[in-house]
Every structure is written in C-alpha cells, then in structure tokens.
mmCIF file of C-alpha atoms in Angstrom:
data_model
loop_
_atom_site.group_PDB
_atom_site.id
_atom_site.type_symbol
_atom_site.label_atom_id
_atom_site.label_comp_id
_atom_site.label_asym_id
_atom_site.label_seq_id
_atom_site.Cartn_x
_atom_site.Cartn_y
_atom_site.Cartn_z
ATOM 1 C CA UNK A 1 -17.422 -14.655 17.433
ATOM 2 C CA UNK A 2 -15.590 -16.713 14.835
ATOM 3 C CA UNK A 3 -18.651 -16.617 12.571
ATOM 4 C CA UNK A 4 -18.738 -12.824 12.825
ATOM 5 C CA UNK A 5 -15.046 -12.566 11.961
ATOM 6 C CA UNK A 6 -15.526 -14.916 9.019
ATOM 7 C CA UNK A 7 -18.436 -12.869 7.657
ATOM 8 C CA UNK A 8 -16.418 -9.692 8.027
ATOM 9 C CA UNK A 9 -13.426 -11.235 6.305
ATOM 10 C CA UNK A 10 -15.463 -12.543 3.387
ATOM 11 C CA UNK A 11 -17.246 -9.220 2.831
ATOM 12 C CA UNK A 12 -14.033 -7.220 2.817
ATOM 13 C CA UNK A 13 -12.335 -9.629 0.439
ATOM 14 C CA UNK A 14 -15.228 -9.383 -2.010
ATOM 15 C CA UNK A 15 -14.949 -5.595 -1.838
ATOM 16 C CA UNK A 16 -11.239 -5.675 -2.596
ATOM 17 C CA UNK A 17 -10.910 -8.231 -5.362
ATOM 18 C CA UNK A 18 -11.596 -5.764 -8.155
ATOM 19 C CA UNK A 19 -8.571 -3.736 -7.187
ATOM 20 C CA UNK A 20 -6.179 -6.486 -6.220
ATOM 21 C CA UNK A 21 -5.877 -7.479 -9.860
ATOM 22 C CA UNK A 22 -4.135 -4.145 -10.306
ATOM 23 C CA UNK A 23 -1.707 -5.020 -7.534
ATOM 24 C CA UNK A 24 0.216 -7.369 -9.799
ATOM 25 C CA UNK A 25 1.553 -4.322 -11.616
ATOM 26 C CA UNK A 26 3.230 -3.000 -8.485
ATOM 27 C CA UNK A 27 6.982 -3.470 -8.106
ATOM 28 C CA UNK A 28 7.962 -6.605 -6.210
ATOM 29 C CA UNK A 29 10.583 -6.273 -3.518
ATOM 30 C CA UNK A 30 13.766 -8.259 -3.186
ATOM 31 C CA UNK A 31 14.987 -8.969 0.320
ATOM 32 C CA UNK A 32 17.873 -11.189 -0.714
ATOM 33 C CA UNK A 33 20.192 -8.350 -1.693
ATOM 34 C CA UNK A 34 20.321 -6.557 1.619
ATOM 35 C CA UNK A 35 21.992 -8.371 4.463
ATOM 36 C CA UNK A 36 23.175 -7.184 7.682
ATOM 37 C CA UNK A 37 23.554 -5.166 10.759
ATOM 38 C CA UNK A 38 20.584 -4.732 12.945
ATOM 39 C CA UNK A 39 17.865 -6.941 14.320
ATOM 40 C CA UNK A 40 15.176 -5.885 16.755
ATOM 41 C CA UNK A 41 15.683 -9.248 18.476
ATOM 42 C CA UNK A 42 19.460 -9.144 18.705
ATOM 43 C CA UNK A 43 19.319 -10.121 22.358
ATOM 44 C CA UNK A 44 17.911 -13.505 21.332
ATOM 45 C CA UNK A 45 19.836 -13.956 18.098
ATOM 46 C CA UNK A 46 23.326 -14.437 19.517
ATOM 47 C CA UNK A 47 23.407 -18.228 19.189
ATOM 48 C CA UNK A 48 25.894 -19.665 16.748
ATOM 49 C CA UNK A 49 24.567 -21.561 13.773
ATOM 50 C CA UNK A 50 21.642 -19.275 12.955
ATOM 51 C CA UNK A 51 21.124 -18.309 9.308
ATOM 52 C CA UNK A 52 22.536 -14.973 8.202
ATOM 53 C CA UNK A 53 20.299 -12.033 8.964
ATOM 54 C CA UNK A 54 18.556 -10.469 5.982
ATOM 55 C CA UNK A 55 17.455 -6.876 6.379
ATOM 56 C CA UNK A 56 14.363 -5.728 4.518
ATOM 57 C CA UNK A 57 15.591 -2.843 2.325
ATOM 58 C CA UNK A 58 14.421 0.660 3.205
ATOM 59 C CA UNK A 59 11.090 1.575 1.592
ATOM 60 C CA UNK A 60 10.169 4.914 3.176
ATOM 61 C CA UNK A 61 6.674 6.337 2.962
ATOM 62 C CA UNK A 62 5.391 9.892 2.645
ATOM 63 C CA UNK A 63 1.953 11.488 2.698
ATOM 64 C CA UNK A 64 0.810 13.878 0.005
ATOM 65 C CA UNK A 65 -2.477 15.749 0.340
ATOM 66 C CA UNK A 66 -4.070 18.290 -1.984
ATOM 67 C CA UNK A 67 -6.284 21.043 -0.595
ATOM 68 C CA UNK A 68 -8.454 23.538 -2.428
ATOM 69 C CA UNK A 69 -8.552 27.313 -1.951
ATOM 70 C CA UNK A 70 -10.868 26.822 1.027
ATOM 71 C CA UNK A 71 -8.427 24.520 2.812
ATOM 72 C CA UNK A 72 -10.516 21.383 2.225
ATOM 73 C CA UNK A 73 -8.649 18.157 1.485
ATOM 74 C CA UNK A 74 -9.474 16.936 -2.017
ATOM 75 C CA UNK A 75 -6.946 14.116 -2.544
ATOM 76 C CA UNK A 76 -4.661 11.983 -0.378
ATOM 77 C CA UNK A 77 -1.885 9.667 -1.526
ATOM 78 C CA UNK A 78 0.573 7.439 0.285
ATOM 79 C CA UNK A 79 3.871 7.605 -1.598
ATOM 80 C CA UNK A 80 6.363 4.738 -1.360
ATOM 81 C CA UNK A 81 9.926 4.710 -2.659
ATOM 82 C CA UNK A 82 11.351 1.621 -4.303
ATOM 83 C CA UNK A 83 14.262 -0.035 -2.476
ATOM 84 C CA UNK A 84 17.768 1.156 -3.360
ATOM 85 C CA UNK A 85 19.463 -0.611 -6.263
ATOM 86 C CA UNK A 86 23.222 -0.304 -6.493
ATOM 87 C CA UNK A 87 23.098 2.574 -4.034
ATOM 88 C CA UNK A 88 20.535 4.564 -6.040
ATOM 89 C CA UNK A 89 16.950 5.344 -5.062
ATOM 90 C CA UNK A 90 14.495 6.098 -7.844
ATOM 91 C CA UNK A 91 10.875 5.316 -8.596
ATOM 92 C CA UNK A 92 8.146 3.916 -6.433
ATOM 93 C CA UNK A 93 4.397 3.713 -5.983
ATOM 94 C CA UNK A 94 1.558 6.205 -5.518
ATOM 95 C CA UNK A 95 -1.238 4.657 -3.449
ATOM 96 C CA UNK A 96 -4.420 6.690 -3.802
ATOM 97 C CA UNK A 97 -6.428 6.844 -0.558
ATOM 98 C CA UNK A 98 -10.063 8.053 -0.362
ATOM 99 C CA UNK A 99 -10.301 11.315 1.578
ATOM 100 C CA UNK A 100 -13.586 10.021 2.987
ATOM 101 C CA UNK A 101 -12.012 6.884 4.463
ATOM 102 C CA UNK A 102 -13.354 6.151 7.940
ATOM 103 C CA UNK A 103 -10.699 6.557 10.589
ATOM 104 C CA UNK A 104 -10.181 7.353 14.257
ATOM 105 C CA UNK A 105 -9.574 11.035 14.930
ATOM 106 C CA UNK A 106 -7.417 12.582 17.643
ATOM 107 C CA UNK A 107 -10.457 13.310 19.856
ATOM 108 C CA UNK A 108 -11.349 9.579 19.875
ATOM 109 C CA UNK A 109 -14.285 10.076 17.532
ATOM 110 C CA UNK A 110 -14.791 8.365 14.190
ATOM 111 C CA UNK A 111 -14.686 10.557 11.120
ATOM 112 C CA UNK A 112 -13.414 10.970 7.599
ATOM 113 C CA UNK A 113 -9.689 11.110 6.916
ATOM 114 C CA UNK A 114 -10.119 14.654 5.582
ATOM 115 C CA UNK A 115 -11.628 15.687 8.925
ATOM 116 C CA UNK A 116 -8.270 15.012 10.587
ATOM 117 C CA UNK A 117 -6.789 17.921 8.654
ATOM 118 C CA UNK A 118 -9.686 20.225 9.530
ATOM 119 C CA UNK A 119 -9.277 19.537 13.234
ATOM 120 C CA UNK A 120 -5.545 18.869 13.561
ATOM 121 C CA UNK A 121 -3.783 20.347 10.555
ATOM 122 C CA UNK A 122 -0.999 18.522 8.742
ATOM 123 C CA UNK A 123 0.167 16.713 11.877
ATOM 124 C CA UNK A 124 -3.330 15.475 12.608
ATOM 125 C CA UNK A 125 -3.778 14.287 9.031
ATOM 126 C CA UNK A 126 -0.480 12.367 9.041
ATOM 127 C CA UNK A 127 -1.265 10.714 12.376
ATOM 128 C CA UNK A 128 -4.734 9.685 11.215
ATOM 129 C CA UNK A 129 -3.366 8.320 7.934
ATOM 130 C CA UNK A 130 -0.648 6.367 9.741
ATOM 131 C CA UNK A 131 -3.248 4.779 11.996
ATOM 132 C CA UNK A 132 -5.587 4.045 9.110
ATOM 133 C CA UNK A 133 -2.940 2.512 6.834
ATOM 134 C CA UNK A 134 -0.713 0.925 9.475
ATOM 135 C CA UNK A 135 2.521 2.551 8.311
ATOM 136 C CA UNK A 136 5.013 5.122 9.540
ATOM 137 C CA UNK A 137 5.626 8.083 7.236
ATOM 138 C CA UNK A 138 8.938 9.902 7.235
ATOM 139 C CA UNK A 139 7.814 13.106 5.533
ATOM 140 C CA UNK A 140 4.652 14.769 4.266
ATOM 141 C CA UNK A 141 3.237 17.691 2.342
ATOM 142 C CA UNK A 142 -0.150 19.388 2.205
ATOM 143 C CA UNK A 143 -0.294 21.625 -0.860
ATOM 144 C CA UNK A 144 -2.792 24.021 -2.377
ATOM 145 C CA UNK A 145 -3.136 24.835 -6.086
ATOM 146 C CA UNK A 146 0.032 26.955 -6.253
ATOM 147 C CA UNK A 147 2.186 24.386 -4.465
ATOM 148 C CA UNK A 148 0.822 21.556 -6.603
ATOM 149 C CA UNK A 149 1.494 23.562 -9.745
ATOM 150 C CA UNK A 150 5.155 23.839 -8.771
ATOM 151 C CA UNK A 151 5.382 20.109 -8.033
ATOM 152 C CA UNK A 152 3.810 19.098 -11.359
ATOM 153 C CA UNK A 153 5.554 21.640 -13.590
ATOM 154 C CA UNK A 154 8.359 19.237 -14.664
ATOM 155 C CA UNK A 155 5.794 16.770 -16.041
ATOM 156 C CA UNK A 156 3.461 19.156 -17.872
ATOM 157 C CA UNK A 157 1.849 19.664 -20.270
ATOM 158 C CA UNK A 158 -0.089 16.402 -20.370
ATOM 159 C CA UNK A 159 -2.855 15.210 -22.644
ATOM 160 C CA UNK A 160 -5.643 14.162 -20.311
ATOM 161 C CA UNK A 161 -8.744 12.387 -21.595
ATOM 162 C CA UNK A 162 -11.817 13.395 -19.579
ATOM 163 C CA UNK A 163 -15.115 11.516 -19.732
ATOM 164 C CA UNK A 164 -16.974 14.547 -18.362
ATOM 165 C CA UNK A 165 -16.385 18.193 -17.498
ATOM 166 C CA UNK A 166 -14.285 18.770 -14.378
ATOM 167 C CA UNK A 167 -16.370 21.157 -12.290
ATOM 168 C CA UNK A 168 -15.551 22.812 -8.989
ATOM 169 C CA UNK A 169 -17.407 25.009 -6.513
ATOM 170 C CA UNK A 170 -15.574 28.183 -5.471
ATOM 171 C CA UNK A 171 -15.671 29.958 -2.125
ATOM 172 C CA UNK A 172 -18.734 31.962 -3.206
ATOM 173 C CA UNK A 173 -20.646 28.778 -3.989
ATOM 174 C CA UNK A 174 -20.429 29.296 -7.742
ATOM 175 C CA UNK A 175 -19.694 26.291 -9.955
ATOM 176 C CA UNK A 176 -17.170 26.643 -12.754
ATOM 177 C CA UNK A 177 -15.671 24.325 -15.332
ATOM 178 C CA UNK A 178 -12.000 23.639 -14.700
ATOM 179 C CA UNK A 179 -11.522 21.464 -17.782
ATOM 180 C CA UNK A 180 -14.020 20.397 -20.450
ATOM 181 C CA UNK A 181 -14.784 16.818 -21.426
ATOM 182 C CA UNK A 182 -12.587 15.281 -24.090
ATOM 183 C CA UNK A 183 -8.846 15.391 -24.580
ATOM 184 C CA UNK A 184 -7.304 18.353 -22.794
ATOM 185 C CA UNK A 185 -3.707 19.515 -23.076
ATOM 186 C CA UNK A 186 -3.243 20.501 -19.451
ATOM 187 C CA UNK A 187 -0.413 22.631 -18.124
ATOM 188 C CA UNK A 188 0.646 22.373 -14.475
ATOM 189 C CA UNK A 189 -1.901 24.984 -13.372
ATOM 190 C CA UNK A 190 -4.783 23.050 -14.926
ATOM 191 C CA UNK A 191 -3.473 19.767 -13.522
ATOM 192 C CA UNK A 192 -3.415 21.319 -10.056
ATOM 193 C CA UNK A 193 -6.932 22.671 -10.556
ATOM 194 C CA UNK A 194 -8.121 19.201 -11.577
ATOM 195 C CA UNK A 195 -6.524 17.665 -8.486
ATOM 196 C CA UNK A 196 -8.208 20.149 -6.162
ATOM 197 C CA UNK A 197 -11.593 20.425 -7.892
ATOM 198 C CA UNK A 198 -14.666 19.271 -5.988
ATOM 199 C CA UNK A 199 -18.337 20.160 -6.153
ATOM 200 C CA UNK A 200 -20.465 20.848 -3.109
ATOM 201 C CA UNK A 201 -22.688 17.929 -2.272
ATOM 202 C CA UNK A 202 -21.108 15.526 -4.759
ATOM 203 C CA UNK A 203 -19.623 12.240 -3.438
ATOM 204 C CA UNK A 204 -15.910 11.597 -3.677
ATOM 205 C CA UNK A 205 -16.581 8.463 -5.702
ATOM 206 C CA UNK A 206 -17.413 10.673 -8.702
ATOM 207 C CA UNK A 207 -13.874 12.078 -8.819
ATOM 208 C CA UNK A 208 -11.792 9.342 -7.198
ATOM 209 C CA UNK A 209 -11.374 7.525 -10.500
ATOM 210 C CA UNK A 210 -10.565 10.756 -12.345
ATOM 211 C CA UNK A 211 -7.848 11.633 -9.849
ATOM 212 C CA UNK A 212 -6.448 8.124 -10.173
ATOM 213 C CA UNK A 213 -6.404 8.501 -13.952
ATOM 214 C CA UNK A 214 -4.536 11.769 -13.527
ATOM 215 C CA UNK A 215 -1.849 10.100 -11.400
ATOM 216 C CA UNK A 216 -1.622 7.286 -13.946
ATOM 217 C CA UNK A 217 -1.168 9.821 -16.747
ATOM 218 C CA UNK A 218 1.630 11.500 -14.796
ATOM 219 C CA UNK A 219 3.271 8.111 -14.176
ATOM 220 C CA UNK A 220 3.057 7.343 -17.902
ATOM 221 C CA UNK A 221 4.679 10.690 -18.664
ATOM 222 C CA UNK A 222 7.465 9.934 -16.181
ATOM 223 C CA UNK A 223 8.150 6.608 -17.915
ATOM 224 C CA UNK A 224 11.572 5.284 -16.859
ATOM 225 C CA UNK A 225 12.182 8.482 -14.908
ATOM 226 C CA UNK A 226 12.547 12.252 -15.093
ATOM 227 C CA UNK A 227 15.137 14.144 -13.122
ATOM 228 C CA UNK A 228 18.117 13.063 -11.050
ATOM 229 C CA UNK A 229 17.992 9.944 -8.852
ATOM 230 C CA UNK A 230 19.167 10.042 -5.260
ATOM 231 C CA UNK A 231 22.369 8.306 -4.232
ATOM 232 C CA UNK A 232 21.834 6.739 -0.835
ATOM 233 C CA UNK A 233 24.142 7.463 2.098
ATOM 234 C CA UNK A 234 24.660 3.748 2.798
ATOM 235 C CA UNK A 235 27.121 1.591 0.901
ATOM 236 C CA UNK A 236 25.965 -1.199 -1.359
ATOM 237 C CA UNK A 237 27.167 -4.498 0.048
ATOM 238 C CA UNK A 238 30.416 -5.626 -1.492
ATOM 239 C CA UNK A 239 31.191 -2.256 -3.077
ATOM 240 C CA UNK A 240 32.725 1.030 -2.020
ATOM 241 C CA UNK A 241 30.325 3.519 -0.489
ATOM 242 C CA UNK A 242 28.944 5.958 -3.067
ATOM 243 C CA UNK A 243 29.047 9.667 -2.410
ATOM 244 C CA UNK A 244 25.552 10.503 -1.140
ATOM 245 C CA UNK A 245 23.589 13.211 -2.933
ATOM 246 C CA UNK A 246 20.867 13.356 -0.273
ATOM 247 C CA UNK A 247 18.770 11.299 2.089
ATOM 248 C CA UNK A 248 15.625 10.569 0.026
ATOM 249 C CA UNK A 249 13.461 10.695 3.137
ATOM 250 C CA UNK A 250 15.018 13.842 4.588
ATOM 251 C CA UNK A 251 12.329 16.166 3.257
ATOM 252 C CA UNK A 252 9.363 16.002 0.927
ATOM 253 C CA UNK A 253 11.050 17.763 -1.995
ATOM 254 C CA UNK A 254 13.869 15.193 -2.040
ATOM 255 C CA UNK A 255 11.399 12.339 -1.628
ATOM 256 C CA UNK A 256 9.336 13.651 -4.571
ATOM 257 C CA UNK A 257 12.482 13.988 -6.697
ATOM 258 C CA UNK A 258 13.477 10.389 -5.976
ATOM 259 C CA UNK A 259 9.967 9.068 -6.643
ATOM 260 C CA UNK A 260 9.720 10.485 -10.159
ATOM 261 C CA UNK A 261 13.361 9.866 -11.068
ATOM 262 C CA UNK A 262 12.376 6.276 -11.872
ATOM 263 C CA UNK A 263 9.430 4.181 -12.984
ATOM 264 C CA UNK A 264 6.363 5.028 -10.925
ATOM 265 C CA UNK A 265 3.335 2.812 -10.321
ATOM 266 C CA UNK A 266 -0.175 3.837 -9.252
ATOM 267 C CA UNK A 267 -2.617 1.872 -7.105
ATOM 268 C CA UNK A 268 -6.116 2.899 -5.965
ATOM 269 C CA UNK A 269 -7.438 1.501 -2.712
ATOM 270 C CA UNK A 270 -10.945 0.090 -2.871
ATOM 271 C CA UNK A 271 -13.691 1.117 -0.489
ATOM 272 C CA UNK A 272 -17.356 0.617 0.309
ATOM 273 C CA UNK A 273 -19.828 3.283 1.542
ATOM 274 C CA UNK A 274 -20.503 3.391 5.290
ATOM 275 C CA UNK A 275 -24.294 3.213 5.528
ATOM 276 C CA UNK A 276 -24.621 1.955 9.112
ATOM 277 C CA UNK A 277 -26.732 4.630 10.892
ATOM 278 C CA UNK A 278 -24.906 3.962 14.152
ATOM 279 C CA UNK A 279 -21.474 4.581 12.651
ATOM 280 C CA UNK A 280 -22.612 7.262 10.210
ATOM 281 C CA UNK A 281 -25.802 8.776 11.685
ATOM 282 C CA UNK A 282 -25.792 11.884 9.471
ATOM 283 C CA UNK A 283 -25.068 10.003 6.253
ATOM 284 C CA UNK A 284 -21.875 11.868 5.382
ATOM 285 C CA UNK A 285 -19.673 10.797 2.458
ATOM 286 C CA UNK A 286 -17.701 8.175 4.391
ATOM 287 C CA UNK A 287 -16.217 4.891 3.147
ATOM 288 C CA UNK A 288 -14.641 1.785 4.640
ATOM 289 C CA UNK A 289 -11.308 0.532 3.332
ATOM 290 C CA UNK A 290 -10.657 -3.170 2.851
ATOM 291 C CA UNK A 291 -8.200 -3.894 5.684
ATOM 292 C CA UNK A 292 -6.769 -7.004 4.034
ATOM 293 C CA UNK A 293 -6.133 -5.094 0.802
ATOM 294 C CA UNK A 294 -4.408 -2.280 2.697
ATOM 295 C CA UNK A 295 -2.120 -4.753 4.452
ATOM 296 C CA UNK A 296 -1.411 -6.595 1.195
ATOM 297 C CA UNK A 297 -0.453 -3.395 -0.616
ATOM 298 C CA UNK A 298 1.650 -1.824 2.138
ATOM 299 C CA UNK A 299 3.461 -5.086 2.936
ATOM 300 C CA UNK A 300 4.291 -5.397 -0.762
ATOM 301 C CA UNK A 301 5.594 -1.922 -1.610
ATOM 302 C CA UNK A 302 6.772 -0.408 1.692
ATOM 303 C CA UNK A 303 7.334 -3.237 4.182
ATOM 304 C CA UNK A 304 10.066 -1.436 6.097
ATOM 305 C CA UNK A 305 7.478 1.194 7.039
ATOM 306 C CA UNK A 306 4.747 -1.206 8.188
ATOM 307 C CA UNK A 307 3.734 -0.900 11.850
ATOM 308 C CA UNK A 308 2.410 -4.230 13.209
ATOM 309 C CA UNK A 309 -1.100 -3.776 14.589
ATOM 310 C CA UNK A 310 -1.205 -6.753 16.948
ATOM 311 C CA UNK A 311 0.967 -8.115 19.752
ATOM 312 C CA UNK A 312 1.195 -11.439 17.932
ATOM 313 C CA UNK A 313 3.881 -12.841 15.632
ATOM 314 C CA UNK A 314 4.776 -11.391 12.235
ATOM 315 C CA UNK A 315 4.454 -13.133 8.871
ATOM 316 C CA UNK A 316 6.229 -12.902 5.542
ATOM 317 C CA UNK A 317 3.776 -14.263 2.958
ATOM 318 C CA UNK A 318 5.273 -15.329 -0.350
ATOM 319 C CA UNK A 319 3.458 -16.942 -3.245
ATOM 320 C CA UNK A 320 4.772 -18.821 -6.273
ATOM 321 C CA UNK A 321 1.208 -19.388 -7.558
ATOM 322 C CA UNK A 322 1.037 -16.434 -9.981
ATOM 323 C CA UNK A 323 -2.371 -15.196 -8.776
ATOM 324 C CA UNK A 324 -2.343 -12.244 -6.400
ATOM 325 C CA UNK A 325 -5.940 -12.929 -5.353
ATOM 326 C CA UNK A 326 -4.765 -16.121 -3.687
ATOM 327 C CA UNK A 327 -2.195 -14.083 -1.775
ATOM 328 C CA UNK A 328 -4.838 -11.561 -0.759
ATOM 329 C CA UNK A 329 -7.063 -14.338 0.583
ATOM 330 C CA UNK A 330 -4.190 -15.723 2.649
ATOM 331 C CA UNK A 331 -3.359 -12.272 3.994
ATOM 332 C CA UNK A 332 -7.024 -11.717 4.802
ATOM 333 C CA UNK A 333 -7.370 -14.868 6.859
ATOM 334 C CA UNK A 334 -4.188 -14.142 8.769
ATOM 335 C CA UNK A 335 -5.085 -10.514 9.475
ATOM 336 C CA UNK A 336 -8.615 -11.241 10.621
ATOM 337 C CA UNK A 337 -7.354 -13.959 12.934
ATOM 338 C CA UNK A 338 -5.010 -11.432 14.581
ATOM 339 C CA UNK A 339 -1.673 -12.063 12.890
ATOM 340 C CA UNK A 340 0.645 -9.354 11.600
ATOM 341 C CA UNK A 341 1.590 -9.516 7.917
ATOM 342 C CA UNK A 342 4.628 -7.281 7.407
ATOM 343 C CA UNK A 343 6.067 -8.517 4.108
ATOM 344 C CA UNK A 344 4.376 -9.886 0.972
ATOM 345 C CA UNK A 345 5.930 -11.029 -2.286
ATOM 346 C CA UNK A 346 4.676 -12.675 -5.464
ATOM 347 C CA UNK A 347 7.581 -14.865 -6.582
ATOM 348 C CA UNK A 348 6.949 -17.348 -9.374
ATOM 349 C CA UNK A 349 10.626 -18.328 -9.338
ATOM 350 C CA UNK A 350 10.072 -20.274 -6.117
ATOM 351 C CA UNK A 351 9.469 -23.997 -6.228
ATOM 352 C CA UNK A 352 5.788 -24.532 -5.433
ATOM 353 C CA UNK A 353 5.219 -26.863 -2.480
ATOM 354 C CA UNK A 354 2.228 -29.178 -2.514
ATOM 355 C CA UNK A 355 0.958 -27.822 0.809
ATOM 356 C CA UNK A 356 1.437 -24.438 2.456
ATOM 357 C CA UNK A 357 4.696 -24.371 4.396
ATOM 358 C CA UNK A 358 5.813 -22.374 7.404
ATOM 359 C CA UNK A 359 9.271 -21.887 8.846
ATOM 360 C CA UNK A 360 10.498 -20.040 11.923
ATOM 361 C CA UNK A 361 13.712 -19.562 13.863
ATOM 362 C CA UNK A 362 12.359 -19.232 17.401
ATOM 363 C CA UNK A 363 10.629 -22.423 18.622
ATOM 364 C CA UNK A 364 8.435 -20.304 20.909
ATOM 365 C CA UNK A 365 6.762 -18.899 17.773
ATOM 366 C CA UNK A 366 5.695 -22.347 16.642
ATOM 367 C CA UNK A 367 2.414 -22.673 18.548
ATOM 368 C CA UNK A 368 1.135 -19.298 17.334
ATOM 369 C CA UNK A 369 2.332 -19.954 13.806
ATOM 370 C CA UNK A 370 0.495 -23.277 13.614
ATOM 371 C CA UNK A 371 -2.687 -21.797 15.070
ATOM 372 C CA UNK A 372 -2.703 -19.015 12.481
ATOM 373 C CA UNK A 373 -1.806 -21.268 9.548
ATOM 374 C CA UNK A 374 -4.771 -23.514 10.304
ATOM 375 C CA UNK A 375 -7.069 -20.658 9.274
ATOM 376 C CA UNK A 376 -5.846 -21.273 5.718
ATOM 377 C CA UNK A 377 -6.989 -24.904 5.710
ATOM 378 C CA UNK A 378 -5.980 -28.193 7.245
ATOM 379 C CA UNK A 379 -2.958 -28.884 5.054
ATOM 380 C CA UNK A 380 0.456 -27.432 5.915
ATOM 381 C CA UNK A 381 3.978 -28.558 6.652
ATOM 382 C CA UNK A 382 6.750 -27.143 8.810
ATOM 383 C CA UNK A 383 10.088 -26.808 7.039
ATOM 384 C CA UNK A 384 13.534 -25.792 8.344
ATOM 385 C CA UNK A 385 14.198 -22.054 8.269
ATOM 386 C CA UNK A 386 16.648 -21.068 5.545
ATOM 387 C CA UNK A 387 16.470 -17.334 6.227
ATOM 388 C CA UNK A 388 16.454 -15.055 9.242
ATOM 389 C CA UNK A 389 14.663 -11.870 8.239
ATOM 390 C CA UNK A 390 14.600 -8.729 10.334
ATOM 391 C CA UNK A 391 11.245 -8.270 12.089
ATOM 392 C CA UNK A 392 9.798 -11.446 10.526
ATOM 393 C CA UNK A 393 8.925 -14.365 12.817
ATOM 394 C CA UNK A 394 7.343 -16.767 10.318
ATOM 395 C CA UNK A 395 7.802 -17.310 6.589
ATOM 396 C CA UNK A 396 4.675 -18.682 4.889
ATOM 397 C CA UNK A 397 4.976 -20.095 1.378
ATOM 398 C CA UNK A 398 1.686 -20.792 -0.352
ATOM 399 C CA UNK A 399 1.344 -24.271 -1.815
ATOM 400 C CA UNK A 400 -0.561 -25.822 -4.700
ATOM 401 C CA UNK A 401 -3.305 -27.073 -2.392
ATOM 402 C CA UNK A 402 -4.082 -23.456 -1.516
ATOM 403 C CA UNK A 403 -5.696 -23.005 -4.929
ATOM 404 C CA UNK A 404 -8.431 -25.329 -3.670
ATOM 405 C CA UNK A 405 -8.497 -24.321 -0.017
ATOM 406 C CA UNK A 406 -8.777 -20.610 -0.871
ATOM 407 C CA UNK A 407 -12.110 -21.403 -2.566
ATOM 408 C CA UNK A 408 -12.039 -18.360 -4.837
ATOM 409 C CA UNK A 409 -14.800 -19.868 -6.959
ATOM 410 C CA UNK A 410 -17.347 -18.864 -4.327
ATOM 411 C CA UNK A 411 -16.594 -15.235 -5.224
ATOM 412 C CA UNK A 412 -17.452 -15.847 -8.885
ATOM 413 C CA UNK A 413 -14.465 -13.937 -10.241
ATOM 414 C CA UNK A 414 -12.027 -14.716 -13.037
ATOM 415 C CA UNK A 415 -8.925 -16.669 -12.062
ATOM 416 C CA UNK A 416 -6.577 -15.238 -14.699
ATOM 417 C CA UNK A 417 -4.783 -11.970 -14.040
ATOM 418 C CA UNK A 418 -1.897 -10.111 -15.612
ATOM 419 C CA UNK A 419 1.552 -11.486 -14.791
ATOM 420 C CA UNK A 420 3.402 -9.813 -11.902
ATOM 421 C CA UNK A 421 5.822 -7.049 -12.728
ATOM 422 C CA UNK A 422 9.521 -7.656 -12.441
ATOM 423 C CA UNK A 423 11.711 -5.437 -10.338
ATOM 424 C CA UNK A 424 12.605 -2.151 -11.944
#
C-alpha cells in the first residue's frame, strides 16, 4: 500500500511542478497581524501560560463560472480575496480550474466539473467545486455572455494577443470566428465571447491557456486596482473601528468589486488527461488535478476557507528556503500520508534551521506529528511552540537538510525560480 501511495505521490508531483513555479508570484499571507478572539479548541485552551492565539485573517473564496448561450460551462475560476490590511479589503487571486476536472457528482458518480452544473445547476456546481478543491465558498456566480460583459466593462477595452483565431460553435452547429489571430482590441462584449467560446469536439486544453492569458491580461489592466476598496466591518487591532462600506463576502458583486480594487494575481491549476478506461470508459474530455498542488495553492491564498479532508491533525507549513517546489514536495508527502495542510507560507525572513522542525501546543498531537514528519526524511527536531494559531495543530518549518531529502534532482527540473512576491 505504501508503494502505491508513493507512486501516486511522485506522479502527481511531476505533473504539478511546471505550474508551481508560477505559485511564487501569488501573494503571501501574514498571520502575525491578526490576533484574537475565537478558537475552535477553546475548551482545551483555557490553561494559563499558553502563547497568545493568532487568528488566520479572513480570506473568503467565491466561484465564478462562465456559460455559453447553450448553458454549457466554458470556464471556472476560484476567486480568493487578499486578507484585510488596515481594515481595507482589496485585491486577491484568480485560480483557473479546468471545467473537465474529474470530481464526484451529487448522484455519487464520477464526472467532469462542468457536469455538476448540467445536473444540479449553480448549487450543484458550487458543491462539486468545494469538494474538488477542499474549500468553502461564501458566494458564487454563473454568468452568460451578457452578464460577463457587464462584469468586464470597467476593464475594457483590452489589447489581447491571440496565437490563433478564437472559434466557437453556435446552437445550430455552425462555427464562427469570435476574434481573429493577432492583436485584438477587445471591448467587454468580445472579451465575454472569448471567455464563453468553445468548439464542438475540441478538448478544453486547446483553450485553457487562452482563457488564462485573458485573465492575466485583465489582471495587468487592473494593476494596483480599479474601483473602490471595501472597508471591513471588523476593527483593525489597536485602532478605532472603521465605518464599514460592505461585507466583501456578502454577495458576488461586492466580492468582485473588492477583488479588482487591488492587485490581482492569476494561477492556473495543472492537470493530466484521464485515460483509464475504467474511470473514463467513453473517453470524454476529463482531467485529473494534482491534489498536492491544489492544497498548496489554497492553503497559501485562502487558508481561512480550507476544509480539512482528513480526521488527522492540521499542519502549517512554512519555508525559508526560497524554492516553492521544495514546499510543494513537503505538502505532497504530508497530504498523501493523510495529514491536513491548512496554511502554507514562503518566508525567507525566517532563520533556516539545519533540520526540519515541528512544534505543537497539545502533547497529544505529538505522536501523529512525528509519524507524519518522518515521511519527509529521517532528520527533524521538536522545538517549543512560540505561536498558537487557530485551527493549526502543528507548525512545520523546512530546514536546510530538506534540500537534499526532497530529492528534486530525480525530477530533472531546474532549481532556480523567481523570488516570492511580497505582500501587497
């Protein structure tokens, strides 16, 4: 069984390494600024002498899906808001999800993510996406061309560089060119048409990159932000409470406003085709996501929305090593051994220990923590806990020895990546 898990882990990591390099451009979260009130384990945490509780700042998630004139899902994105800074919410991350991602549907069958909308509408799509991505979403929108046009109007026109014609198949089965190859000055209507365009019989992989480029172009247009940020209802610690303008997660329109009021990042999830005839007997356009990559991304940009998948302990993985692939490998080994990773941070300001270190508040977590950490190699040390973090049982800090124990050389990939982004 362990050999099977190891083979699965290695194959998924290889599939995800190409994209994880892009993860270093995502905003890194700070948990040190938000202390306070609530802990899911308050019944146990009443002993004097415990470190102050640190609350992971709110990072709500939302689902956005585009549908064409025939009601077929053409694009799905998980949207994540950046944590509040000085009582203001603005900016975030757009995580592009393949519509053909394999997932469990409401009728207990396996199908494509897009099938969840066909069978269960918007509610079914959100539930399937939450299960697939392991997060809770506070709001959602499914929009057709007209609705998308309205959403994108503030950011148009945009110059979009197309490697090939964007072609779609209409309800009558006739193909038409939405936008020609080359540089196109696209208004909101054309942008919406590009987002919903798909040809009969053509795999999603042919347009997944184009849709990602479109989101990236929109993010570039947004720059430091367009529109009015949202003032959060909660007070910033140590200051007077600001007058709230809205709850950014109250509805999709407010969420969207907050997202594009600040710097916005784009990340595309990697996938591999499902060719197993048992899982995909009819050979439909279905892909497998890299579970470790999904966990790494969600635990980095929207940790407060992560839903632990296992009944085991929860980990905060932090790395001072400056190579996000090393973090991904650590997350992978933990996840495929049955641990929950709920928070991830690249933090080169940390002092790098020689060996991986773990710390925990509750002694009863120690046996599990040590069993899981051994999957990362023989070398580790236990250090006193300096922080008590809401919903985190164990803090893992990657050490210098992990560069060797991770054994990235076996994957034959470059070891130099772009430096991590600073908080915006």
